[in-house]
Amino acid sequence: MKGVEAQAIYSPIKYTGMMLNHIKIPRRTNGTNGNYTEWGRGSMTEAGIGAYYPHRPFNLSLFGGYGGGWAENAYENEQASVLPEESLQSRLEFRRWFLQPSLSVRVKWLQFGFGMRRVWLNYTKGDVGYQIDPKELASIKNIESKGFFQFWENGFSLGVHLTGFSVTYNNVWLSRKNYKFEDYQFNKNGSNLCFTLNINELWENEDEPKEKRVNSAPQKTGSNLP
């Protein structure tokens, strides 16, 4: 499903950082299922703290944090606006903890990063209409019986970096041999295009005299997080 993700990272003191991440998936139609039109939506917010160590051209970081959100699916026919009982829904609420080491490399304008995230996922509440699609109902029953999950998320990023601004392509996939993710309808991989604005880097450039900026550019090492 398509959605929007917003991230913010702030370093209050050298080598430490705080992060905030929010994902919003608006209502989108997934297709038709018999006489019903299926749609889904969801939201998740995470926050974390950690440390980073820049050593040109590398940047090593370790973050940990906590978050939560919800996922909702529904089936509606043409009479759903008149007959509410014709709208069948399922809603799951969850919370998760994570620990995330990562390594990034920047050479001139090119940057590459790789990270792993250990995730502990717990579903806390579920509201289900038992006339929903049988496959989805079976997946929800599997989630309820399991309750708690732990697995690795792996990801890489590749992009270009200009002064104070970067564009990267990111891909993430799940890794857990003991789970059959199709039994829970988990999305096993995803990708996005990320636009990043480094305000601190822009301020540094504004404060430097032009001559110094040109002469020191090759030796400059950014303290921004990956």
Coordinates of C-alpha atoms in Angstrom, one line a residue:
M1 CA 0.0 0.0 0.0
K2 CA 1.1 3.5 -0.7
G3 CA 1.5 6.1 2.1
V4 CA 3.6 8.9 3.5
E5 CA 6.4 8.7 6.0
A6 CA 7.9 11.7 7.9
Q7 CA 11.2 11.4 9.9
A8 CA 13.0 13.9 12.1
I9 CA 16.4 13.4 13.8
Y10 CA 18.0 15.9 16.2
S11 CA 21.4 15.8 17.9
P12 CA 21.3 17.9 21.1
I13 CA 24.9 17.1 21.9
K14 CA 27.8 15.6 20.0
Y15 CA 27.5 11.9 19.2
T16 CA 23.9 11.5 20.6
G17 CA 20.6 11.8 18.8
M18 CA 16.9 11.6 19.1
M19 CA 14.5 10.4 16.3
L20 CA 10.8 10.6 15.6
N21 CA 9.1 8.7 12.8
H22 CA 5.5 8.8 11.6
I23 CA 3.9 6.7 8.9
K24 CA 0.4 7.4 7.5
I25 CA -1.4 5.1 5.0
P26 CA -4.6 6.8 3.9
R27 CA -7.7 4.9 2.9
R28 CA -7.0 3.1 -0.4
T29 CA -9.1 0.6 -2.3
N30 CA -7.4 -2.8 -2.6
G31 CA -9.9 -4.3 -5.1
T32 CA -13.1 -6.2 -5.0
N33 CA -14.0 -9.3 -3.1
G34 CA -17.3 -10.8 -4.3
N35 CA -20.0 -8.2 -3.9
Y36 CA -17.7 -6.1 -1.6
T37 CA -15.1 -3.4 -2.3
E38 CA -12.1 -3.9 0.0
W39 CA -10.0 -1.0 1.4
G40 CA -7.4 -0.5 4.0
R41 CA -5.6 2.2 6.0
G42 CA -3.2 2.5 8.9
S43 CA -0.8 4.6 11.0
M44 CA 2.3 4.2 13.1
T45 CA 4.5 6.5 15.2
E46 CA 7.9 5.7 16.7
A47 CA 10.4 7.5 18.8
G48 CA 14.0 6.6 19.8
I49 CA 17.3 7.7 21.2
G50 CA 20.8 6.6 20.4
A51 CA 24.4 7.4 19.5
Y52 CA 26.4 7.9 16.3
Y53 CA 30.1 8.2 15.4
P54 CA 31.2 9.9 12.2
H55 CA 34.6 9.0 10.8
R56 CA 35.0 10.1 7.2
P57 CA 33.7 8.6 5.0
F58 CA 31.8 6.4 7.4
N59 CA 29.0 7.0 9.9
L60 CA 28.1 4.3 12.5
S61 CA 25.0 4.6 14.6
L62 CA 22.9 2.6 17.1
F63 CA 19.3 3.6 18.0
G64 CA 16.6 2.0 20.2
G65 CA 13.0 3.0 20.7
Y66 CA 9.3 2.3 21.0
G67 CA 6.2 2.9 18.9
G68 CA 2.7 1.9 18.2
G69 CA -0.1 2.1 15.7
W70 CA -3.1 0.5 14.1
A71 CA -4.1 -1.2 10.8
E72 CA -7.7 -1.4 9.5
N73 CA -9.4 -3.2 6.7
A74 CA -13.0 -3.0 5.6
Y75 CA -15.4 -4.4 3.0
E76 CA -18.3 -2.3 1.8
N77 CA -21.0 -2.8 -0.8
E78 CA -22.9 -0.1 -2.6
Q79 CA -25.5 0.0 0.2
A80 CA -23.0 0.5 3.0
S81 CA -23.8 4.2 3.3
V82 CA -27.5 3.3 3.8
L83 CA -27.1 0.1 5.7
P84 CA -24.1 0.3 8.2
E85 CA -24.4 -3.5 8.8
E86 CA -23.3 -4.0 5.2
S87 CA -19.8 -2.6 6.1
L88 CA -17.6 -5.3 7.6
Q89 CA -14.4 -4.1 9.3
S90 CA -11.3 -5.4 11.1
R91 CA -9.0 -3.3 13.2
L92 CA -5.8 -4.3 15.0
E93 CA -3.7 -2.2 17.4
F94 CA -0.1 -2.9 18.1
R95 CA 3.0 -1.7 19.8
R96 CA 6.7 -2.5 19.1
W97 CA 10.2 -2.0 20.4
F98 CA 13.3 -1.8 18.2
L99 CA 17.1 -1.8 18.3
Q100 CA 18.7 -0.5 15.1
P101 CA 22.4 -0.5 14.2
S102 CA 23.4 1.0 10.9
L103 CA 26.4 2.0 8.8
S104 CA 26.5 4.7 6.1
V105 CA 29.2 5.7 3.6
R106 CA 29.4 9.1 1.8
V107 CA 32.0 9.7 -1.0
K108 CA 31.6 13.2 -2.5
W109 CA 28.0 13.4 -3.6
L110 CA 27.2 9.6 -3.5
Q111 CA 25.9 8.0 -0.3
F112 CA 25.1 4.4 0.6
G113 CA 23.8 2.9 3.8
F114 CA 22.9 -0.5 5.4
G115 CA 21.0 -1.1 8.6
M116 CA 19.4 -3.9 10.6
R117 CA 16.5 -3.5 13.0
R118 CA 15.6 -6.0 15.7
V119 CA 11.8 -5.7 16.2
W120 CA 9.7 -7.0 19.1
L121 CA 6.0 -6.7 18.0
N122 CA 3.0 -7.2 20.2
Y123 CA -0.7 -6.9 19.1
T124 CA -2.7 -5.4 22.0
K125 CA -6.2 -5.1 20.7
G126 CA -8.4 -6.4 17.9
D127 CA -11.9 -5.7 16.7
V128 CA -13.1 -8.1 14.0
G129 CA -16.3 -8.6 12.1
Y130 CA -16.6 -12.4 11.7
Q131 CA -18.1 -12.1 8.2
I132 CA -15.0 -10.6 6.7
D133 CA -12.9 -12.4 4.1
P134 CA -12.1 -15.9 5.3
K135 CA -8.4 -15.5 4.5
E136 CA -8.1 -12.3 6.5
L137 CA -10.0 -13.9 9.3
A138 CA -7.7 -16.8 9.4
S139 CA -4.6 -14.5 9.4
I140 CA -6.1 -12.5 12.4
K141 CA -6.7 -15.8 14.3
N142 CA -3.1 -16.7 13.6
I143 CA -1.9 -13.3 15.0
E144 CA -4.1 -13.7 18.1
S145 CA -2.8 -17.2 18.8
K146 CA 0.8 -16.0 18.3
G147 CA 0.4 -12.6 20.0
F148 CA 4.1 -11.7 20.2
F149 CA 6.6 -11.6 17.3
Q150 CA 10.3 -10.9 17.1
F151 CA 12.2 -10.7 13.8
W152 CA 14.9 -8.7 11.9
E153 CA 14.2 -6.0 9.4
N154 CA 17.1 -5.4 6.9
G155 CA 17.4 -2.4 4.7
F156 CA 19.7 -0.4 2.4
S157 CA 19.7 3.1 1.0
L158 CA 21.3 4.6 -2.1
G159 CA 21.2 8.2 -3.1
V160 CA 22.9 11.5 -3.8
H161 CA 23.9 14.2 -1.3
L162 CA 24.2 17.9 -2.0
T163 CA 24.9 20.6 0.6
G164 CA 22.0 20.4 3.1
F165 CA 19.9 18.2 0.9
S166 CA 19.8 14.5 -0.2
V167 CA 17.6 12.1 -2.2
T168 CA 17.7 8.4 -1.4
Y169 CA 16.0 5.2 -2.5
N170 CA 15.3 2.9 0.5
N171 CA 14.4 -0.8 0.5
V172 CA 13.4 -2.9 3.6
W173 CA 12.7 -6.6 3.9
L174 CA 11.8 -8.9 6.7
S175 CA 14.0 -11.8 7.8
R176 CA 12.7 -14.6 10.1
K177 CA 13.0 -18.2 9.0
N178 CA 10.7 -19.5 11.7
Y179 CA 7.7 -17.5 10.5
K180 CA 5.6 -18.0 7.4
F181 CA 4.7 -14.3 6.9
E182 CA 1.9 -15.2 4.5
D183 CA 0.0 -16.8 7.4
Y184 CA -0.2 -13.4 9.0
Q185 CA -0.5 -11.3 5.8
F186 CA 2.6 -9.3 6.8
N187 CA 4.2 -7.2 4.1
K188 CA 7.6 -8.9 3.6
N189 CA 9.3 -6.0 1.8
G190 CA 8.8 -2.3 1.0
S191 CA 10.5 0.6 -0.7
N192 CA 10.3 4.4 -0.7
L193 CA 11.9 7.5 -2.1
C194 CA 13.2 9.8 0.7
F195 CA 13.9 13.6 0.5
T196 CA 16.0 14.8 3.4
L197 CA 16.8 18.4 4.5
N198 CA 19.8 18.8 6.8
I199 CA 19.1 22.2 8.4
N200 CA 22.3 22.1 10.5
E201 CA 24.5 21.7 7.4
L202 CA 22.8 24.7 5.8
W203 CA 23.4 26.8 8.9
E204 CA 27.0 25.8 8.9
N205 CA 27.4 26.9 5.3
E206 CA 25.7 30.2 6.0
D207 CA 28.0 31.0 8.9
E208 CA 31.2 30.3 7.0
P209 CA 32.9 33.0 4.8
K210 CA 32.7 32.1 1.1
E211 CA 36.5 31.8 0.7
K212 CA 36.8 29.4 3.7
R213 CA 33.8 27.4 2.5
V214 CA 35.4 26.7 -0.9
N215 CA 38.8 25.9 0.6
S216 CA 37.5 23.6 3.4
A217 CA 34.8 21.8 1.4
P218 CA 36.9 18.7 0.6
Q219 CA 37.9 18.2 4.2
K220 CA 34.4 18.8 5.6
T221 CA 32.8 15.9 7.5
G222 CA 29.1 16.1 8.3
S223 CA 27.8 15.2 11.7
N224 CA 24.4 14.4 10.4
L225 CA 22.8 11.0 11.1
P226 CA 22.2 8.5 8.3

